[in-house]
Amino acid sequence: MTNEDGMPVLDARGKPKMRELGPACPDLGKRDHGSWYYYVELPPGPKGKRRRPRKGGFLTKKKAEEAAQKIWDQAHDGVDVLSDETFERFILRWFSNRVDLKRSTRSTYEDHISRVFVPHLGHIKMRDLRTRHLQEMFEQIWRDNEQHAANRDAAERARLECAAAHRAWKAATKPRPPELRQQWNGAREKLREARRKPRYITGPGVQLKMKNELSAALDYARNTEKLISQNWTDDLVLPKYTPPRPLVWTDERVARWQETGEKPGSVMVWTAEQTGAFLDAVAEHRLYPMFHLMVFRGTRRGESCGLPWRETDMTAGTVHISEQLVAASYDVWEDTPKSDTGARTIRLDTQTHQLLLFWRRRQQTERAEWEEKHRKEPKKYDAYTDSGRVFTWEDGRPYHPEYLSQVFNRLVQQLGLPPVRLHDLRHCAATLSLAAGVHMKAIQVLLGHSSYKLTADTYTSVLPQLELEAADAPVAIVPRKAKQQEERGDDGQPQGPQAVPADEDGAVASAASETATDPGPTAGDQDPSRPLIRPAETGEAAA
């Protein structure tokens, strides 16, 4: 700004005042000089405050008009187009209001917000947030995954080198050469350095959880607070996530695992024979009643640990799942079941019922013995803890859920059985029930699943015995000539089909002649080159 003499006009601090020339700018005719602005006059805010969104930087008048129209439409749809709230402030405020989340779920949300969402999106204003910002965040996660996978491989190589250096030092004759000790120390330091680098892989399942969390937050921002015009997660493109399906440890999969040490899937299920071998081997173990309950009635780890005696009816032979123990690292707390349908009443099988009756008598005996020890040596033995749980230590303390997993993994490894997780016993209960002819709806109720579809989709893999029945069933209903002749008993001998393809040397006639004169080989001396073409009897199939 200049005065009548052409001198700059100064403000109170002595700095030149500025003004916009607008359409009067003499340089507007020059290419790429200046830009177009818009402003929109909105209805007054609280206390009649003027609300006038304004923005510049548009190269053409048309683009400025289009942006102004968009702001106008959003404002009339209820969106607060003047809000300067950042994504960080919004997501933290939204999360603090989610008092409906379980403790474990809140912990997951809090981790994702602090570790991923805020660092990538926190500085962006909510009114400026777009799908591209979210997509860029996930693209960075994919790049981090590649680096973390490389860090994981490097850590594994360092671990192997450290183990080899230790074995070399251990195998050396005394006095051991000092350079071997130095090599071992160097390998240990290299291993520590490799393990300091991030190695966590954010897989498709976790990425889908992140998307769902963002979607819930942005739905609230759009529908409740009118901070945005649409949910920007709707058009996100993420890697396809397929929930793991239980796979049965067939003989072929077991042989491959024994050769390579690799599991064919993350969720594995024992066959009936493998399950029986495990139960027989641990029949004398203290936790055998709990394992038996999980194998046949499908309770979760936390549900088994948290089962109280007050929710059992040993007269009727039922247990009611109304609470569970949840573990996160060393912390353990009591919580409600995983879902509303998780609260259920389970009918016990006869063996599990008898085992729980035996366990209750044992627990009562152990309590009396422990209280006697405490009376005699109070400094050595603490007072008995009356937790009211079904499965406890000798002093009445409930088991830590993670301890059960560790014990189970050690037992499976010691027995040489194909590896499954403790939670996979729940899948064993479902597949065993399915193989025994239990209806899928009953299995859904047993497991406490929220929908029939979830149960059916999860247990499409079944035990080999049931797969064989399903495979043979269509064959059994198709009428075949050989089967009809067997039923009629023509000539006292079942006859096979006659449609045998001829070769160039007239093998058909030869084969027919042999069939008419030769009574046929016995099962022990059958020519392996001649297939059994008549259907096998039930007894033969079993043999």
Coordinates of C-alpha atoms in Angstrom, one line a residue:
M1 CA 0.0 0.0 0.0
T2 CA 1.3 3.4 -0.9
N3 CA 0.2 6.9 0.0
E4 CA -0.4 9.9 -2.4
D5 CA 3.3 10.4 -2.7
G6 CA 3.9 6.8 -3.7
M7 CA 5.6 5.9 -0.3
P8 CA 4.8 2.7 1.5
V9 CA 2.2 2.8 4.2
L10 CA 3.5 1.4 7.5
D11 CA 1.6 -0.3 10.3
A12 CA 2.0 0.3 14.0
R13 CA 5.1 -2.0 14.1
G14 CA 6.7 -0.1 11.2
K15 CA 6.1 -2.8 8.6
P16 CA 4.6 -2.1 5.2
K17 CA 0.9 -2.7 4.9
M18 CA -0.3 -4.9 2.0
R19 CA -3.5 -5.0 0.0
E20 CA -4.9 -7.1 -2.9
L21 CA -5.1 -5.4 -6.3
G22 CA -7.7 -8.0 -7.4
P23 CA -9.0 -7.4 -11.0
A24 CA -7.1 -4.1 -11.0
C25 CA -3.7 -5.8 -11.1
P26 CA -1.9 -4.6 -14.3
D27 CA -0.1 -7.9 -14.6
L28 CA -3.2 -10.1 -14.8
G29 CA -2.8 -10.3 -18.6
K30 CA 0.5 -12.1 -18.1
R31 CA 0.6 -15.9 -18.3
D32 CA 0.6 -17.7 -15.0
H33 CA 0.4 -14.5 -13.0
G34 CA -1.9 -14.6 -10.0
S35 CA -4.6 -17.2 -9.1
W36 CA -8.3 -17.3 -8.6
Y37 CA -10.0 -17.2 -5.2
Y38 CA -13.4 -18.0 -4.0
Y39 CA -15.4 -17.2 -0.9
V40 CA -18.8 -18.4 0.2
E41 CA -21.1 -16.5 2.6
L42 CA -22.6 -19.1 4.9
P43 CA -25.4 -18.7 7.5
P44 CA -24.1 -16.9 10.6
G45 CA -22.7 -19.1 13.4
P46 CA -23.2 -18.8 17.1
K47 CA -23.9 -15.2 18.3
G48 CA -24.2 -14.1 14.7
K49 CA -20.6 -14.7 13.9
R50 CA -19.9 -14.3 10.2
R51 CA -18.9 -17.5 8.4
R52 CA -17.1 -17.0 5.2
P53 CA -14.9 -19.8 3.8
R54 CA -12.2 -18.5 1.5
K55 CA -9.6 -20.3 -0.5
G56 CA -7.2 -19.4 -3.4
G57 CA -4.6 -21.0 -5.6
F58 CA -6.9 -22.0 -8.5
L59 CA -5.5 -21.5 -12.0
T60 CA -8.8 -20.8 -13.7
K61 CA -12.1 -19.2 -12.8
K62 CA -14.0 -22.4 -13.6
K63 CA -11.9 -24.5 -11.1
A64 CA -12.5 -21.9 -8.4
E65 CA -16.3 -21.9 -9.1
E66 CA -16.4 -25.7 -8.9
A67 CA -14.6 -25.8 -5.6
A68 CA -16.9 -23.0 -4.3
Q69 CA -19.9 -25.0 -5.3
K70 CA -18.6 -28.1 -3.6
I71 CA -18.1 -26.2 -0.4
W72 CA -21.5 -24.8 -0.7
D73 CA -23.1 -28.2 -1.1
Q74 CA -21.2 -29.7 1.8
A75 CA -22.2 -26.8 4.0
H76 CA -25.9 -27.3 3.2
D77 CA -25.5 -31.0 3.9
G78 CA -24.5 -30.1 7.4
V79 CA -20.7 -30.5 7.0
D80 CA -18.7 -28.1 9.2
V81 CA -16.5 -26.7 6.3
L82 CA -14.8 -24.2 8.6
S83 CA -13.5 -26.8 11.2
D84 CA -9.7 -26.7 11.6
E85 CA -9.7 -29.9 13.8
T86 CA -6.8 -32.2 12.8
F87 CA -7.2 -35.9 12.4
E88 CA -5.1 -36.5 15.6
R89 CA -7.4 -34.4 17.8
F90 CA -10.5 -36.0 16.3
I91 CA -9.3 -39.7 16.6
L92 CA -8.1 -39.2 20.2
R93 CA -11.4 -37.6 21.1
W94 CA -13.4 -40.3 19.3
F95 CA -11.4 -43.1 21.0
S96 CA -11.9 -41.6 24.5
N97 CA -15.6 -41.8 24.0
R98 CA -15.5 -45.5 23.0
V99 CA -16.3 -46.8 26.5
D100 CA -18.1 -49.7 24.9
L101 CA -14.9 -51.5 23.9
K102 CA -13.5 -54.4 25.8
R103 CA -10.2 -54.0 27.5
S104 CA -8.2 -56.1 25.0
T105 CA -9.9 -54.4 22.1
R106 CA -9.1 -50.9 23.5
S107 CA -5.5 -52.0 23.8
T108 CA -5.4 -52.9 20.1
Y109 CA -7.1 -49.6 19.1
E110 CA -4.7 -47.6 21.2
D111 CA -1.7 -49.3 19.7
H112 CA -2.9 -48.7 16.1
I113 CA -3.7 -45.1 16.9
S114 CA -0.4 -44.2 18.5
R115 CA 1.9 -46.3 16.3
V116 CA 0.2 -45.9 12.9
F117 CA -2.7 -43.5 12.5
V118 CA -1.4 -40.4 14.2
P119 CA 2.2 -40.5 12.8
H120 CA 0.8 -40.8 9.2
L121 CA -2.5 -38.8 9.4
G122 CA -2.4 -36.8 12.5
H123 CA -1.3 -33.5 10.9
I124 CA -4.1 -33.4 8.3
K125 CA -7.2 -31.4 8.9
M126 CA -10.4 -33.4 8.9
R127 CA -11.9 -31.3 6.2
D128 CA -8.9 -32.0 4.0
L129 CA -8.7 -35.7 4.6
R130 CA -9.1 -37.9 1.5
T131 CA -8.8 -41.5 0.4
R132 CA -5.3 -40.9 -1.1
H133 CA -4.0 -40.1 2.4
L134 CA -5.3 -43.4 3.8
Q135 CA -4.0 -45.3 0.8
E136 CA -0.5 -43.7 1.2
M137 CA -0.5 -44.8 4.8
F138 CA -1.1 -48.5 3.9
E139 CA 1.4 -48.3 1.1
Q140 CA 4.0 -47.2 3.7
I141 CA 3.0 -50.2 5.8
W142 CA 3.6 -52.5 2.8
R143 CA 7.1 -51.0 2.4
D144 CA 7.8 -51.4 6.1
N145 CA 6.7 -55.0 5.9
E146 CA 9.4 -55.7 3.2
Q147 CA 12.0 -54.1 5.4
H148 CA 10.8 -56.0 8.5
A149 CA 10.8 -59.3 6.6
A150 CA 14.5 -58.6 5.7
N151 CA 15.2 -57.8 9.3
R152 CA 13.6 -61.0 10.4
D153 CA 15.7 -63.0 8.0
A154 CA 18.8 -61.3 9.1
A155 CA 18.0 -62.0 12.8
E156 CA 17.4 -65.7 12.0
R157 CA 20.8 -65.9 10.2
A158 CA 22.5 -64.2 13.1
R159 CA 20.8 -66.7 15.5
L160 CA 22.1 -69.6 13.5
E161 CA 25.6 -68.1 13.4
C162 CA 25.5 -67.5 17.2
A163 CA 24.4 -71.1 17.8
A164 CA 27.2 -72.4 15.6
A165 CA 29.8 -70.3 17.3
H166 CA 28.6 -71.5 20.7
R167 CA 28.8 -75.1 19.6
A168 CA 32.3 -74.6 18.3
W169 CA 33.4 -73.1 21.6
K170 CA 31.6 -75.8 23.6
A171 CA 33.2 -78.6 21.6
A172 CA 36.7 -77.3 21.9
T173 CA 39.1 -79.1 24.3
K174 CA 40.1 -77.3 27.4
P175 CA 41.8 -74.9 27.7
R176 CA 39.6 -73.5 24.9
P177 CA 41.2 -71.1 22.4
P178 CA 40.4 -67.5 23.2
E179 CA 39.5 -66.7 19.6
L180 CA 36.6 -69.1 19.8
R181 CA 35.2 -67.2 22.7
Q182 CA 35.7 -63.9 20.8
Q183 CA 33.9 -65.3 17.8
W184 CA 31.0 -66.4 20.1
N185 CA 30.9 -62.9 21.8
G186 CA 30.9 -61.2 18.4
A187 CA 28.1 -63.5 17.1
R188 CA 26.0 -62.7 20.2
E189 CA 26.5 -59.0 19.8
K190 CA 25.5 -59.3 16.1
L191 CA 22.4 -61.2 17.2
R192 CA 21.5 -58.5 19.7
E193 CA 21.9 -55.8 17.1
A194 CA 19.8 -57.7 14.6
R195 CA 17.0 -58.1 17.1
R196 CA 16.9 -54.4 17.9
K197 CA 15.6 -53.7 14.4
P198 CA 11.8 -53.9 13.9
R199 CA 10.6 -57.3 12.7
Y200 CA 6.8 -57.2 13.1
I201 CA 4.9 -58.0 9.9
T202 CA 1.5 -56.2 9.6
G203 CA -0.4 -58.9 7.7
P204 CA -3.6 -58.6 5.7
G205 CA -5.7 -59.5 8.7
V206 CA -4.3 -56.7 10.8
Q207 CA -4.6 -54.3 7.9
L208 CA -8.3 -55.2 7.6
K209 CA -8.7 -54.5 11.3
M210 CA -7.1 -51.1 10.9
K211 CA -9.4 -50.3 8.0
N212 CA -12.4 -51.3 10.1
E213 CA -11.3 -49.1 13.0
L214 CA -10.8 -46.1 10.7
S215 CA -14.1 -46.8 9.0
A216 CA -15.9 -46.7 12.4
A217 CA -14.2 -43.4 13.3
L218 CA -15.0 -41.7 10.0
D219 CA -18.6 -42.9 10.0
Y220 CA -18.9 -41.1 13.3
A221 CA -17.2 -38.0 11.8
R222 CA -19.6 -38.0 8.9
N223 CA -22.9 -39.0 10.4
T224 CA -22.7 -37.5 13.9
E225 CA -20.4 -34.5 13.8
K226 CA -20.6 -33.7 10.0
L227 CA -16.8 -33.1 9.8
I228 CA -16.5 -34.9 6.5
S229 CA -18.7 -35.5 3.5
Q230 CA -18.0 -39.2 3.1
N231 CA -16.2 -42.2 4.6
W232 CA -12.9 -42.1 2.9
T233 CA -12.2 -45.8 3.7
D234 CA -14.9 -47.0 1.2
D235 CA -12.5 -46.9 -1.8
L236 CA -9.4 -48.2 -0.1
V237 CA -7.6 -51.1 -1.9
L238 CA -6.0 -53.6 0.5
P239 CA -4.5 -57.1 0.1
K240 CA -7.2 -59.7 0.1
Y241 CA -7.6 -61.3 3.5
T242 CA -8.8 -64.9 3.7
P243 CA -9.4 -66.2 7.3
P244 CA -7.3 -69.4 7.9
R245 CA -9.3 -72.6 7.6
P246 CA -8.6 -75.5 9.8
L247 CA -6.6 -78.3 8.1
V248 CA -6.5 -81.9 9.3
W249 CA -3.2 -83.6 10.0
T250 CA -3.4 -86.3 7.4
D251 CA -0.7 -89.0 7.0
E252 CA 0.7 -87.1 4.0
R253 CA 0.9 -83.8 5.8
V254 CA 2.5 -85.4 8.8
A255 CA 5.1 -87.0 6.6
R256 CA 5.9 -83.7 5.0
W257 CA 6.1 -82.0 8.3
Q258 CA 8.5 -84.6 9.6
E259 CA 10.7 -84.0 6.6
T260 CA 10.7 -80.2 6.5
G261 CA 9.4 -79.1 9.9
E262 CA 6.9 -76.9 8.1
K263 CA 3.2 -76.7 9.0
P264 CA 0.9 -76.7 6.0
G265 CA -1.3 -74.1 7.7
S266 CA -1.6 -71.8 10.7
V267 CA -4.6 -73.6 12.0
M268 CA -4.2 -77.4 12.2
V269 CA -6.5 -80.1 13.6
W270 CA -5.7 -83.6 14.9
T271 CA -7.4 -86.7 13.6
A272 CA -9.4 -88.8 16.0
E273 CA -6.4 -91.2 16.3
Q274 CA -4.0 -88.4 17.1
T275 CA -6.4 -86.8 19.6
G276 CA -6.7 -90.2 21.3
A277 CA -2.9 -90.6 21.4
F278 CA -2.5 -87.2 23.1
L279 CA -5.2 -87.9 25.7
D280 CA -3.8 -91.3 26.5
A281 CA -0.3 -89.9 27.0
V282 CA -1.4 -87.1 29.3
A283 CA -4.0 -89.1 31.3
E284 CA -1.9 -88.8 34.5
H285 CA -1.2 -85.1 34.0
R286 CA -2.7 -82.6 36.4
L287 CA -4.3 -80.6 33.6
Y288 CA -5.9 -83.7 32.0
P289 CA -9.5 -82.8 33.0
M290 CA -9.1 -79.4 31.4
F291 CA -7.6 -80.8 28.2
H292 CA -10.5 -83.3 28.1
L293 CA -13.0 -80.5 28.5
M294 CA -11.4 -78.4 25.7
V295 CA -11.1 -81.4 23.3
F296 CA -14.7 -82.6 23.5
R297 CA -16.7 -79.5 24.5
G298 CA -14.7 -76.8 22.7
T299 CA -14.1 -74.2 25.5
R300 CA -11.7 -71.5 24.9
R301 CA -8.5 -71.1 26.9
G302 CA -9.7 -68.1 28.9
E303 CA -13.1 -69.7 29.4
S304 CA -11.5 -72.9 30.9
C305 CA -9.3 -70.8 33.2
G306 CA -12.1 -68.6 34.3
L307 CA -14.8 -71.2 34.8
P308 CA -16.2 -70.9 38.4
W309 CA -17.7 -73.7 40.3
R310 CA -20.9 -71.6 40.9
E311 CA -21.6 -71.8 37.1
T312 CA -21.4 -75.6 37.1
D313 CA -24.2 -78.1 37.8
M314 CA -22.6 -81.4 38.6
T315 CA -26.0 -83.0 39.2
A316 CA -27.3 -82.1 35.7
G317 CA -23.9 -82.4 34.1
T318 CA -23.7 -78.8 32.6
V319 CA -21.4 -75.8 32.8
H320 CA -22.4 -72.2 32.0
I321 CA -19.8 -70.1 30.3
S322 CA -20.4 -66.6 31.7
E323 CA -16.9 -65.2 32.1
Q324 CA -13.3 -65.7 31.1
L325 CA -9.7 -64.7 32.1
V326 CA -7.9 -62.6 29.5
A327 CA -4.2 -62.2 29.4
A328 CA -2.0 -59.5 27.9
S329 CA 1.7 -60.2 28.7
Y330 CA 1.8 -60.6 32.5
D331 CA -1.6 -58.9 33.1
V332 CA -4.6 -61.1 33.7
W333 CA -8.2 -59.8 34.2
E334 CA -11.7 -61.1 34.3
D335 CA -14.0 -60.3 31.4
T336 CA -17.2 -61.4 29.8
P337 CA -17.2 -63.9 27.0
K338 CA -15.9 -62.9 23.6
S339 CA -19.4 -62.3 22.2
D340 CA -23.0 -62.3 23.3
T341 CA -23.4 -65.8 22.0
G342 CA -20.3 -66.8 23.8
A343 CA -22.3 -66.9 27.0
R344 CA -23.8 -70.4 26.7
T345 CA -24.6 -73.5 28.7
I346 CA -22.7 -76.6 27.7
R347 CA -23.9 -80.1 28.3
L348 CA -21.0 -82.3 29.4
D349 CA -20.3 -85.7 28.0
T350 CA -20.3 -88.6 30.5
Q351 CA -16.5 -88.9 30.7
T352 CA -15.9 -85.1 31.2
H353 CA -18.7 -85.1 33.8
Q354 CA -16.9 -87.9 35.7
L355 CA -13.6 -86.2 35.4
L356 CA -14.9 -82.9 36.8
L357 CA -16.4 -84.8 39.8
F358 CA -13.1 -86.4 40.4
W359 CA -11.3 -83.1 40.1
R360 CA -13.6 -81.4 42.6
R361 CA -12.8 -84.1 45.2
R362 CA -9.1 -83.7 44.4
Q363 CA -9.3 -80.0 44.8
Q364 CA -11.1 -80.3 48.1
T365 CA -8.4 -82.7 49.4
E366 CA -5.6 -80.4 48.2
R367 CA -7.2 -77.4 50.0
A368 CA -7.3 -79.3 53.3
E369 CA -3.7 -80.3 52.8
W370 CA -2.6 -76.8 51.9
E371 CA -4.4 -75.2 54.9
E372 CA -2.7 -77.7 57.2
K373 CA 0.7 -76.8 55.7
H374 CA -0.1 -73.1 56.2
R375 CA -1.1 -73.7 59.8
K376 CA 2.2 -75.5 60.5
E377 CA 4.6 -73.3 58.4
P378 CA 2.9 -70.0 57.7
K379 CA 6.1 -68.4 56.5
K380 CA 6.7 -71.1 53.9
Y381 CA 3.1 -71.6 52.7
D382 CA 0.8 -68.6 52.1
A383 CA -2.9 -68.8 53.0
Y384 CA -5.1 -70.8 50.6
T385 CA -6.6 -68.6 47.9
D386 CA -10.3 -69.3 47.5
S387 CA -10.7 -68.1 43.9
G388 CA -13.8 -70.2 43.3
R389 CA -12.4 -71.4 40.0
V390 CA -12.7 -75.0 38.8
F391 CA -9.1 -75.4 37.6
T392 CA -6.5 -74.1 40.1
W393 CA -3.1 -74.7 41.5
E394 CA -2.7 -76.6 44.8
D395 CA -3.0 -73.3 46.7
G396 CA -6.2 -72.3 45.0
R397 CA -4.8 -69.7 42.5
P398 CA -6.2 -69.8 39.0
Y399 CA -4.0 -70.7 36.1
H400 CA -2.5 -68.0 33.9
P401 CA -3.9 -68.5 30.4
E402 CA -0.5 -68.2 28.8
Y403 CA 0.9 -70.9 31.2
L404 CA -1.6 -73.4 29.8
S405 CA -0.4 -72.7 26.3
Q406 CA 3.2 -73.2 27.2
V407 CA 2.5 -76.5 29.0
F408 CA 0.5 -77.8 26.1
N409 CA 3.2 -76.9 23.6
R410 CA 5.8 -78.7 25.6
L411 CA 3.6 -81.8 25.9
V412 CA 3.0 -81.9 22.2
Q413 CA 6.7 -81.5 21.4
Q414 CA 7.7 -84.2 23.9
L415 CA 5.1 -86.7 22.5
G416 CA 6.3 -86.1 18.9
L417 CA 2.7 -85.3 17.8
P418 CA 2.2 -82.9 14.8
P419 CA 1.9 -79.4 16.3
V420 CA -1.3 -77.7 17.0
R421 CA -2.1 -74.7 19.2
L422 CA -4.0 -75.0 22.5
H423 CA -6.8 -73.0 20.8
D424 CA -6.9 -75.6 18.0
L425 CA -8.4 -78.1 20.5
R426 CA -11.5 -76.1 20.0
H427 CA -11.4 -76.9 16.3
C428 CA -10.8 -80.5 17.2
A429 CA -14.0 -80.5 19.2
A430 CA -15.9 -79.1 16.2
T431 CA -14.5 -81.6 13.6
L432 CA -15.0 -84.6 16.0
S433 CA -18.6 -83.6 16.6
L434 CA -19.1 -83.1 12.8
A435 CA -17.6 -86.5 12.1
A436 CA -19.9 -88.1 14.8
G437 CA -22.9 -86.8 12.9
V438 CA -23.7 -83.8 15.1
H439 CA -25.7 -81.1 13.2
M440 CA -23.8 -78.0 12.3
K441 CA -26.4 -75.9 14.2
A442 CA -25.6 -77.8 17.4
I443 CA -21.9 -77.3 16.8
Q444 CA -22.5 -73.5 16.4
V445 CA -24.3 -73.5 19.8
L446 CA -21.5 -75.6 21.4
L447 CA -18.8 -73.2 20.3
G448 CA -20.8 -70.0 20.9
H449 CA -20.4 -68.7 17.4
S450 CA -22.5 -65.7 16.5
S451 CA -23.8 -67.1 13.2
Y452 CA -24.4 -70.5 11.5
K453 CA -22.5 -69.2 8.5
L454 CA -19.4 -68.6 10.5
T455 CA -19.4 -72.2 11.8
A456 CA -20.1 -73.7 8.4
D457 CA -17.5 -71.6 6.6
T458 CA -14.8 -72.4 9.2
Y459 CA -15.3 -76.2 9.2
T460 CA -15.4 -76.9 5.6
S461 CA -12.4 -79.1 6.2
V462 CA -13.4 -82.3 8.0
L463 CA -11.8 -85.5 9.2
P464 CA -10.7 -88.0 6.5
Q465 CA -13.3 -90.6 7.5
L466 CA -16.1 -88.1 6.8
E467 CA -14.5 -87.0 3.6
L468 CA -14.4 -90.7 2.4
E469 CA -18.1 -91.1 3.2
A470 CA -18.9 -87.9 1.3
A471 CA -16.8 -89.1 -1.7
D472 CA -18.4 -92.5 -1.8
A473 CA -22.0 -91.4 -1.3
P474 CA -22.6 -90.2 -4.9
V475 CA -21.0 -93.4 -6.3
A476 CA -23.3 -95.6 -4.3
I477 CA -26.5 -94.1 -5.7
V478 CA -25.6 -94.6 -9.4
P479 CA -26.9 -98.0 -10.8
R480 CA -24.2 -100.1 -12.4
K481 CA -24.4 -103.3 -14.4
A482 CA -22.0 -105.2 -12.1
K483 CA -24.0 -104.1 -9.0
Q484 CA -27.3 -105.4 -10.5
Q485 CA -25.8 -108.7 -11.4
E486 CA -24.4 -109.2 -7.9
E487 CA -27.9 -108.5 -6.5
R488 CA -29.5 -111.1 -8.9
G489 CA -26.8 -113.7 -8.1
D490 CA -26.4 -114.8 -11.8
D491 CA -24.5 -118.1 -12.0
G492 CA -23.7 -117.7 -8.3
Q493 CA -20.8 -115.3 -9.1
P494 CA -20.9 -111.6 -9.5
Q495 CA -20.0 -110.4 -13.0
G496 CA -18.0 -107.4 -13.9
P497 CA -18.8 -105.0 -16.7
Q498 CA -18.0 -106.2 -20.2
A499 CA -17.0 -103.0 -21.9
V500 CA -13.3 -103.6 -21.9
P501 CA -11.4 -101.6 -24.6
A502 CA -9.6 -103.9 -27.1
D503 CA -5.9 -103.5 -28.0
E504 CA -4.3 -104.3 -31.4
D505 CA -3.6 -107.9 -30.5
G506 CA -7.2 -108.8 -29.7
A507 CA -6.8 -108.7 -25.9
V508 CA -10.5 -108.5 -25.5
A509 CA -11.1 -112.1 -26.7
S510 CA -8.3 -113.4 -24.6
A511 CA -9.6 -111.7 -21.5
A512 CA -13.1 -113.0 -22.1
S513 CA -11.8 -116.5 -22.5
E514 CA -9.9 -116.3 -19.3
T515 CA -12.9 -114.9 -17.5
A516 CA -15.1 -117.9 -18.7
T517 CA -12.7 -120.6 -17.7
D518 CA -10.6 -119.3 -14.8
P519 CA -12.3 -119.0 -11.5
G520 CA -10.2 -115.9 -10.9
P521 CA -7.2 -115.2 -8.6
T522 CA -7.5 -114.9 -4.9
A523 CA -7.0 -111.7 -3.1
G524 CA -3.5 -112.7 -2.3
D525 CA -2.3 -113.5 -5.8
Q526 CA -4.3 -111.0 -7.9
D527 CA -2.3 -109.6 -10.9
P528 CA -1.6 -106.0 -10.0
S529 CA -1.9 -105.0 -13.7
R530 CA -5.5 -106.1 -13.7
P531 CA -7.7 -103.6 -11.9
L532 CA -10.6 -104.6 -9.7
I533 CA -13.5 -103.4 -11.8
R534 CA -16.4 -104.7 -9.7
P535 CA -17.4 -102.6 -6.6
A536 CA -15.8 -103.7 -3.4
E537 CA -18.0 -105.1 -0.7
T538 CA -18.1 -103.3 2.7
G539 CA -16.0 -105.9 4.3
E540 CA -13.4 -105.7 1.6
A541 CA -13.2 -101.9 1.9
A542 CA -12.7 -102.2 5.6
A543 CA -10.0 -104.9 5.1

